[in-house]
Amino acid sequence: YLLNASGATPDQAEGWRQLQAPDTAPGSTAWRWRLLADLQHRLYGGDGADPAGAQRLDAWVQASSLFDGLQALLLNQCGLLREEDGDLDQAWQRLKRASDVAAHSAWKSVKPLCVLSLGELSARLGDRATFDDCIAMLEACSDRDSRRTAAVRDWMVARRLRMDAQYHAALGLLEQAVPVLQGCGRWFREDAWLMAIDTAMHVRSRGALTRWRQLLAMPGSPRVRARSATLAAMDAAIAQLDGERSRACQLVVQAWRGAPPSTAKRLLAMAAASALRWTPAESADLIAQALDQAGAWLHQSPAGRRLRDAASYRVRSSAAQGVAEPDLDTVWLWAA
């Protein structure tokens, strides 16, 4: 049903037409699948979620006392919608509850997907305790050796290694996990790529960036604004590694401006504000606009706090005094 709901013509399948029946009872399994499909459409329609509609769906899900795999998926999607509209506290609560429900669900495939979403948010917020709990949950999975669960675990361990600045070890696990996670469909979101890009930049791995770009640009890959923004972000990282700082800045600003309203756009806004500070074409108005779009990430994430702390520092004035150029690692703040 979800695959059909996510397609261009979801009503082609007989099963989906039956779910669309007008007499479907609220609270029934069919009704809940329709609700999940609606959440999917709002999250991945390409132009961002309607806040009022998202809040109404969120209220319906919160009112349910059901405790099964479908409820975990509904809570997970509501959490991602909250993350999209910038309400990070509510997003964390929904995703935490989703992972708790999934832990008791008989649906084996639900748990790693919900843990992945919670882990991603916790890592960006610097919540190490919750993040370590997520890794422990994956280790306790009955299907911990399955291909997908192992890939999610590799991704999460790579995240943990990044927190300890072990970027080379993290990159190896990311390259191992990415081909599998691509198959997780809409749970492996565009903003997840920003962490991978940032890790490759820390170890100066142009090869990894090139391989990932080829993977994302393969024939048949989605051609939506979010994917175009991710490809532009990868091009910006490659340009930066090639020493083309001005072009890199232009590309990351292009990625930020071109992305649809989403979590990725908010994180790209931080990257754009960061990159603009180090270029001769620095624009105070453009930086202010980017910082404003970053929203809560600017105040609640470690990368956002670093960016705010650096806001009054001017590299050009320092350069005029003979101070060396900043290291590459201090230039890009992807909130990854």
GROMACS .gro file of C-alpha atoms in nm:
model
  336
    1TYR     CA    1   0.000   0.000   0.000
    2LEU     CA    2   0.278   0.244   0.085
    3LEU     CA    3   0.457   0.178  -0.243
    4ASN     CA    4   0.135   0.246  -0.432
    5ALA     CA    5   0.060   0.554  -0.224
    6SER     CA    6   0.405   0.691  -0.299
    7GLY     CA    7   0.369   0.644  -0.674
    8ALA     CA    8   0.239   0.885  -0.932
    9THR     CA    9  -0.084   0.690  -0.983
   10PRO     CA   10  -0.157   0.512  -0.654
   11ASP     CA   11  -0.514   0.417  -0.746
   12GLN     CA   12  -0.401   0.170  -1.013
   13ALA     CA   13  -0.376  -0.117  -0.764
   14GLU     CA   14  -0.697  -0.297  -0.668
   15GLY     CA   15  -0.593  -0.319  -0.302
   16TRP     CA   16  -0.538   0.056  -0.291
   17ARG     CA   17  -0.878   0.128  -0.448
   18GLN     CA   18  -1.040  -0.080  -0.175
   19LEU     CA   19  -0.866   0.127   0.092
   20GLN     CA   20  -1.004   0.443  -0.066
   21ALA     CA   21  -1.362   0.331  -0.004
   22PRO     CA   22  -1.566   0.618   0.146
   23ASP     CA   23  -1.711   0.398   0.420
   24THR     CA   24  -1.371   0.308   0.569
   25ALA     CA   25  -1.417   0.337   0.945
   26PRO     CA   26  -1.190   0.583   1.135
   27GLY     CA   27  -0.942   0.391   1.344
   28SER     CA   28  -0.962   0.078   1.130
   29THR     CA   29  -0.649  -0.076   0.981
   30ALA     CA   30  -0.746   0.044   0.633
   31TRP     CA   31  -0.805   0.396   0.765
   32ARG     CA   32  -0.464   0.396   0.937
   33TRP     CA   33  -0.290   0.287   0.617
   34ARG     CA   34  -0.458   0.576   0.438
   35LEU     CA   35  -0.338   0.806   0.715
   36LEU     CA   36   0.017   0.677   0.675
   37ALA     CA   37  -0.001   0.731   0.300
   38ASP     CA   38  -0.118   1.089   0.360
   39LEU     CA   39   0.179   1.146   0.592
   40GLN     CA   40   0.408   1.005   0.324
   41HIS     CA   41   0.267   1.240   0.063
   42ARG     CA   42   0.309   1.543   0.288
   43LEU     CA   43   0.667   1.452   0.369
   44TYR     CA   44   0.783   1.361   0.020
   45GLY     CA   45   0.560   1.555  -0.214
   46GLY     CA   46   0.853   1.773  -0.316
   47ASP     CA   47   0.733   2.110  -0.185
   48GLY     CA   48   0.724   2.053   0.189
   49ALA     CA   49   0.445   1.975   0.430
   50ASP     CA   50   0.142   2.193   0.498
   51PRO     CA   51   0.184   2.285   0.870
   52ALA     CA   52  -0.189   2.293   0.949
   53GLY     CA   53  -0.254   1.960   0.780
   54ALA     CA   54   0.050   1.806   0.943
   55GLN     CA   55  -0.065   1.915   1.288
   56ARG     CA   56  -0.409   1.764   1.229
   57LEU     CA   57  -0.257   1.431   1.124
   58ASP     CA   58  -0.022   1.445   1.420
   59ALA     CA   59  -0.317   1.495   1.658
   60TRP     CA   60  -0.499   1.193   1.512
   61VAL     CA   61  -0.194   0.972   1.558
   62GLN     CA   62  -0.133   1.098   1.912
   63ALA     CA   63  -0.493   1.023   2.009
   64SER     CA   64  -0.451   0.656   1.921
   65SER     CA   65  -0.365   0.411   2.198
   66LEU     CA   66  -0.275   0.129   1.960
   67PHE     CA   67   0.061  -0.034   2.012
   68ASP     CA   68   0.172  -0.210   1.693
   69GLY     CA   69   0.407  -0.182   1.398
   70LEU     CA   70   0.173   0.041   1.200
   71GLN     CA   71   0.143   0.280   1.494
   72ALA     CA   72   0.523   0.295   1.515
   73LEU     CA   73   0.538   0.394   1.149
   74LEU     CA   74   0.269   0.659   1.198
   75LEU     CA   75   0.452   0.809   1.496
   76ASN     CA   76   0.779   0.798   1.304
   77GLN     CA   77   0.634   0.992   1.012
   78CYS     CA   78   0.473   1.245   1.248
   79GLY     CA   79   0.813   1.296   1.409
   80LEU     CA   80   0.974   1.356   1.073
   81LEU     CA   81   0.702   1.608   0.988
   82ARG     CA   82   0.772   1.790   1.316
   83GLU     CA   83   1.140   1.793   1.222
   84GLU     CA   84   1.051   1.938   0.882
   85ASP     CA   85   0.858   2.229   1.035
   86GLY     CA   86   1.143   2.298   1.278
   87ASP     CA   87   0.981   2.180   1.602
   88LEU     CA   88   1.276   1.971   1.716
   89ASP     CA   89   1.149   1.905   2.069
   90GLN     CA   90   0.820   1.759   1.945
   91ALA     CA   91   1.007   1.571   1.672
   92TRP     CA   92   1.232   1.405   1.929
   93GLN     CA   93   0.934   1.304   2.144
   94ARG     CA   94   0.747   1.149   1.849
   95LEU     CA   95   1.052   0.963   1.722
   96LYS     CA   96   1.137   0.837   2.070
   97ARG     CA   97   0.785   0.705   2.117
   98ALA     CA   98   0.796   0.546   1.769
   99SER     CA   99   1.114   0.356   1.855
  100ASP     CA  100   0.962   0.243   2.187
  101VAL     CA  101   0.651   0.109   2.012
  102ALA     CA  102   0.862  -0.053   1.739
  103ALA     CA  103   1.071  -0.229   2.003
  104HIS     CA  104   0.760  -0.426   2.107
  105SER     CA  105   0.626  -0.480   1.756
  106ALA     CA  106   0.626  -0.813   1.575
  107TRP     CA  107   0.720  -0.631   1.253
  108LYS     CA  108   1.094  -0.685   1.235
  109SER     CA  109   1.154  -0.432   0.958
  110VAL     CA  110   1.000  -0.144   1.154
  111LYS     CA  111   1.247  -0.129   1.441
  112PRO     CA  112   1.568  -0.042   1.250
  113LEU     CA  113   1.384   0.222   1.045
  114CYS     CA  114   1.246   0.394   1.356
  115VAL     CA  115   1.580   0.370   1.534
  116LEU     CA  116   1.751   0.520   1.229
  117SER     CA  117   1.523   0.826   1.239
  118LEU     CA  118   1.566   0.877   1.613
  119GLY     CA  119   1.941   0.822   1.593
  120GLU     CA  120   1.982   1.074   1.312
  121LEU     CA  121   1.803   1.346   1.508
  122SER     CA  122   1.979   1.263   1.836
  123ALA     CA  123   2.319   1.275   1.667
  124ARG     CA  124   2.251   1.616   1.514
  125LEU     CA  125   2.135   1.747   1.852
  126GLY     CA  126   2.441   1.605   2.027
  127ASP     CA  127   2.225   1.377   2.246
  128ARG     CA  128   2.483   1.104   2.304
  129ALA     CA  129   2.280   0.915   2.566
  130THR     CA  130   1.983   0.859   2.335
  131PHE     CA  131   2.213   0.787   2.046
  132ASP     CA  132   2.397   0.516   2.242
  133ASP     CA  133   2.058   0.370   2.338
  134CYS     CA  134   1.974   0.352   1.967
  135ILE     CA  135   2.288   0.152   1.894
  136ALA     CA  136   2.209  -0.079   2.187
  137MET     CA  137   1.857  -0.132   2.048
  138LEU     CA  138   2.001  -0.238   1.714
  139GLU     CA  139   2.241  -0.475   1.885
  140ALA     CA  140   1.946  -0.635   2.065
  141CYS     CA  141   1.740  -0.687   1.746
  142SER     CA  142   1.647  -1.048   1.680
  143ASP     CA  143   1.741  -0.992   1.316
  144ARG     CA  144   2.060  -0.802   1.395
  145ASP     CA  145   2.246  -0.995   1.124
  146SER     CA  146   1.998  -0.913   0.848
  147ARG     CA  147   2.138  -0.700   0.567
  148ARG     CA  148   1.925  -0.395   0.641
  149THR     CA  149   1.965  -0.398   1.019
  150ALA     CA  150   2.341  -0.446   0.980
  151ALA     CA  151   2.357  -0.148   0.741
  152VAL     CA  152   2.162   0.074   0.979
  153ARG     CA  153   2.393  -0.033   1.262
  154ASP     CA  154   2.700   0.047   1.048
  155TRP     CA  155   2.555   0.391   0.974
  156MET     CA  156   2.489   0.456   1.342
  157VAL     CA  157   2.831   0.336   1.453
  158ALA     CA  158   2.983   0.565   1.189
  159ARG     CA  159   2.787   0.850   1.343
  160ARG     CA  160   2.927   0.758   1.684
  161LEU     CA  161   3.282   0.750   1.551
  162ARG     CA  162   3.231   1.099   1.407
  163MET     CA  163   3.140   1.226   1.753
  164ASP     CA  164   3.485   1.115   1.865
  165ALA     CA  165   3.647   1.270   1.555
  166GLN     CA  166   3.738   0.927   1.410
  167TYR     CA  167   3.648   1.031   1.057
  168HIS     CA  168   3.850   0.774   0.861
  169ALA     CA  169   3.691   0.483   1.047
  170ALA     CA  170   3.348   0.643   1.007
  171LEU     CA  171   3.389   0.683   0.631
  172GLY     CA  172   3.466   0.314   0.585
  173LEU     CA  173   3.142   0.215   0.756
  174LEU     CA  174   2.942   0.472   0.560
  175GLU     CA  175   3.067   0.341   0.229
  176GLN     CA  176   2.971  -0.008   0.341
  177ALA     CA  177   2.620   0.094   0.450
  178VAL     CA  178   2.513   0.334   0.175
  179PRO     CA  179   2.433   0.079  -0.101
  180VAL     CA  180   2.196  -0.105   0.134
  181LEU     CA  181   2.038   0.203   0.289
  182GLN     CA  182   1.949   0.328  -0.056
  183GLY     CA  183   1.698   0.044  -0.050
  184CYS     CA  184   1.533   0.180   0.264
  185GLY     CA  185   1.349   0.415   0.034
  186ARG     CA  186   1.190   0.713   0.194
  187TRP     CA  187   1.328   0.648   0.541
  188PHE     CA  188   1.681   0.720   0.418
  189ARG     CA  189   1.626   1.087   0.360
  190GLU     CA  190   1.815   1.349   0.161
  191ASP     CA  191   1.941   1.520   0.477
  192ALA     CA  192   2.119   1.199   0.578
  193TRP     CA  193   2.354   1.254   0.285
  194LEU     CA  194   2.480   1.579   0.439
  195MET     CA  195   2.649   1.386   0.718
  196ALA     CA  196   2.813   1.156   0.463
  197ILE     CA  197   2.933   1.456   0.261
  198ASP     CA  198   3.074   1.621   0.571
  199THR     CA  199   3.258   1.303   0.675
  200ALA     CA  200   3.416   1.265   0.331
  201MET     CA  201   3.532   1.628   0.348
  202HIS     CA  202   3.696   1.574   0.685
  203VAL     CA  203   3.917   1.300   0.540
  204ARG     CA  204   3.956   1.480   0.205
  205SER     CA  205   3.803   1.183   0.021
  206ARG     CA  206   3.716   1.313  -0.321
  207GLY     CA  207   3.678   0.952  -0.436
  208ALA     CA  208   3.395   0.880  -0.191
  209LEU     CA  209   3.212   1.197  -0.294
  210THR     CA  210   3.248   1.109  -0.662
  211ARG     CA  211   3.118   0.755  -0.608
  212TRP     CA  212   2.819   0.877  -0.409
  213ARG     CA  213   2.740   1.139  -0.669
  214GLN     CA  214   2.739   0.874  -0.940
  215LEU     CA  215   2.509   0.661  -0.726
  216LEU     CA  216   2.260   0.944  -0.675
  217ALA     CA  217   2.268   1.049  -1.042
  218MET     CA  218   2.204   0.700  -1.181
  219PRO     CA  219   1.927   0.664  -1.441
  220GLY     CA  220   1.597   0.605  -1.270
  221SER     CA  221   1.691   0.802  -0.958
  222PRO     CA  222   1.438   1.062  -0.838
  223ARG     CA  223   1.460   1.391  -1.022
  224VAL     CA  224   1.311   1.618  -0.758
  225ARG     CA  225   1.427   1.942  -0.599
  226ALA     CA  226   1.561   1.766  -0.289
  227ARG     CA  227   1.782   1.534  -0.494
  228SER     CA  228   1.907   1.821  -0.712
  229ALA     CA  229   2.001   2.010  -0.396
  230THR     CA  230   2.193   1.709  -0.263
  231LEU     CA  231   2.385   1.675  -0.589
  232ALA     CA  232   2.469   2.046  -0.579
  233ALA     CA  233   2.593   2.003  -0.221
  234MET     CA  234   2.819   1.718  -0.333
  235ASP     CA  235   2.949   1.930  -0.619
  236ALA     CA  236   3.021   2.206  -0.367
  237ALA     CA  237   3.220   1.967  -0.149
  238ILE     CA  238   3.420   1.840  -0.448
  239ALA     CA  239   3.492   2.199  -0.556
  240GLN     CA  240   3.608   2.282  -0.205
  241LEU     CA  241   3.847   1.986  -0.204
  242ASP     CA  242   3.977   2.102  -0.544
  243GLY     CA  243   4.058   2.442  -0.395
  244GLU     CA  244   3.779   2.624  -0.581
  245ARG     CA  245   3.641   2.799  -0.276
  246SER     CA  246   3.439   3.065  -0.459
  247ARG     CA  247   3.269   2.806  -0.681
  248ALA     CA  248   3.209   2.585  -0.380
  249CYS     CA  249   3.032   2.870  -0.205
  250GLN     CA  250   2.815   2.940  -0.509
  251LEU     CA  251   2.716   2.573  -0.530
  252VAL     CA  252   2.624   2.536  -0.165
  253VAL     CA  253   2.414   2.853  -0.182
  254GLN     CA  254   2.251   2.708  -0.494
  255ALA     CA  255   2.180   2.385  -0.304
  256TRP     CA  256   2.023   2.575  -0.014
  257ARG     CA  257   1.807   2.798  -0.236
  258GLY     CA  258   1.697   2.511  -0.459
  259ALA     CA  259   1.597   2.269  -0.183
  260PRO     CA  260   1.226   2.242  -0.100
  261PRO     CA  261   1.111   2.331   0.254
  262SER     CA  262   1.256   2.044   0.454
  263THR     CA  263   1.504   1.946   0.719
  264ALA     CA  264   1.771   1.929   0.449
  265LYS     CA  265   1.699   2.289   0.350
  266ARG     CA  266   1.746   2.405   0.709
  267LEU     CA  267   2.079   2.223   0.735
  268LEU     CA  268   2.190   2.351   0.394
  269ALA     CA  269   2.106   2.702   0.515
  270MET     CA  270   2.367   2.658   0.789
  271ALA     CA  271   2.619   2.533   0.535
  272ALA     CA  272   2.547   2.833   0.311
  273ALA     CA  273   2.583   3.081   0.597
  274SER     CA  274   2.907   2.914   0.697
  275ALA     CA  275   3.051   2.913   0.345
  276LEU     CA  276   2.951   3.274   0.276
  277ARG     CA  277   3.155   3.395   0.571
  278TRP     CA  278   3.479   3.282   0.409
  279THR     CA  279   3.439   3.436   0.064
  280PRO     CA  280   3.517   3.782  -0.075
  281ALA     CA  281   3.155   3.805  -0.193
  282GLU     CA  282   3.024   3.780   0.161
  283SER     CA  283   2.678   3.930   0.190
  284ALA     CA  284   2.548   4.018   0.534
  285ASP     CA  285   2.187   4.010   0.411
  286LEU     CA  286   2.230   3.669   0.252
  287ILE     CA  287   2.397   3.528   0.563
  288ALA     CA  288   2.116   3.665   0.779
  289GLN     CA  289   1.857   3.507   0.549
  290ALA     CA  290   2.034   3.170   0.567
  291LEU     CA  291   2.064   3.185   0.946
  292ASP     CA  292   1.696   3.271   0.975
  293GLN     CA  293   1.599   2.970   0.763
  294ALA     CA  294   1.815   2.740   0.975
  295GLY     CA  295   1.558   2.785   1.250
  296ALA     CA  296   1.590   2.581   1.568
  297TRP     CA  297   1.899   2.397   1.441
  298LEU     CA  298   2.096   2.717   1.497
  299HIS     CA  299   2.023   2.707   1.870
  300GLN     CA  300   1.980   2.338   1.949
  301SER     CA  301   2.257   2.166   1.754
  302PRO     CA  302   2.631   2.174   1.835
  303ALA     CA  303   2.708   2.289   1.479
  304GLY     CA  304   2.452   2.568   1.508
  305ARG     CA  305   2.604   2.690   1.831
  306ARG     CA  306   2.950   2.688   1.669
  307LEU     CA  307   2.815   2.895   1.384
  308ARG     CA  308   2.653   3.146   1.619
  309ASP     CA  309   2.973   3.174   1.824
  310ALA     CA  310   3.165   3.252   1.505
  311ALA     CA  311   2.911   3.502   1.372
  312SER     CA  312   3.101   3.810   1.490
  313TYR     CA  313   3.436   3.687   1.362
  314ARG     CA  314   3.550   3.825   1.028
  315VAL     CA  315   3.806   3.624   0.839
  316ARG     CA  316   3.890   3.898   0.593
  317SER     CA  317   3.996   4.136   0.867
  318SER     CA  318   4.208   3.860   1.020
  319ALA     CA  319   4.364   3.783   0.683
  320ALA     CA  320   4.455   4.151   0.649
  321GLN     CA  321   4.648   4.115   0.974
  322GLY     CA  322   4.847   3.824   0.836
  323VAL     CA  323   4.653   3.542   1.003
  324ALA     CA  324   4.667   3.216   0.808
  325GLU     CA  325   4.361   3.088   0.623
  326PRO     CA  326   4.130   2.871   0.835
  327ASP     CA  327   4.154   2.497   0.813
  328LEU     CA  328   3.899   2.333   0.585
  329ASP     CA  329   3.730   2.164   0.880
  330THR     CA  330   3.629   2.497   1.031
  331VAL     CA  331   3.469   2.630   0.714
  332TRP     CA  332   3.169   2.405   0.658
  333LEU     CA  333   2.906   2.362   0.927
  334TRP     CA  334   2.656   2.116   0.788
  335ALA     CA  335   2.479   2.039   1.118
  336ALA     CA  336   2.567   1.681   1.040
   0.00000   0.00000   0.00000
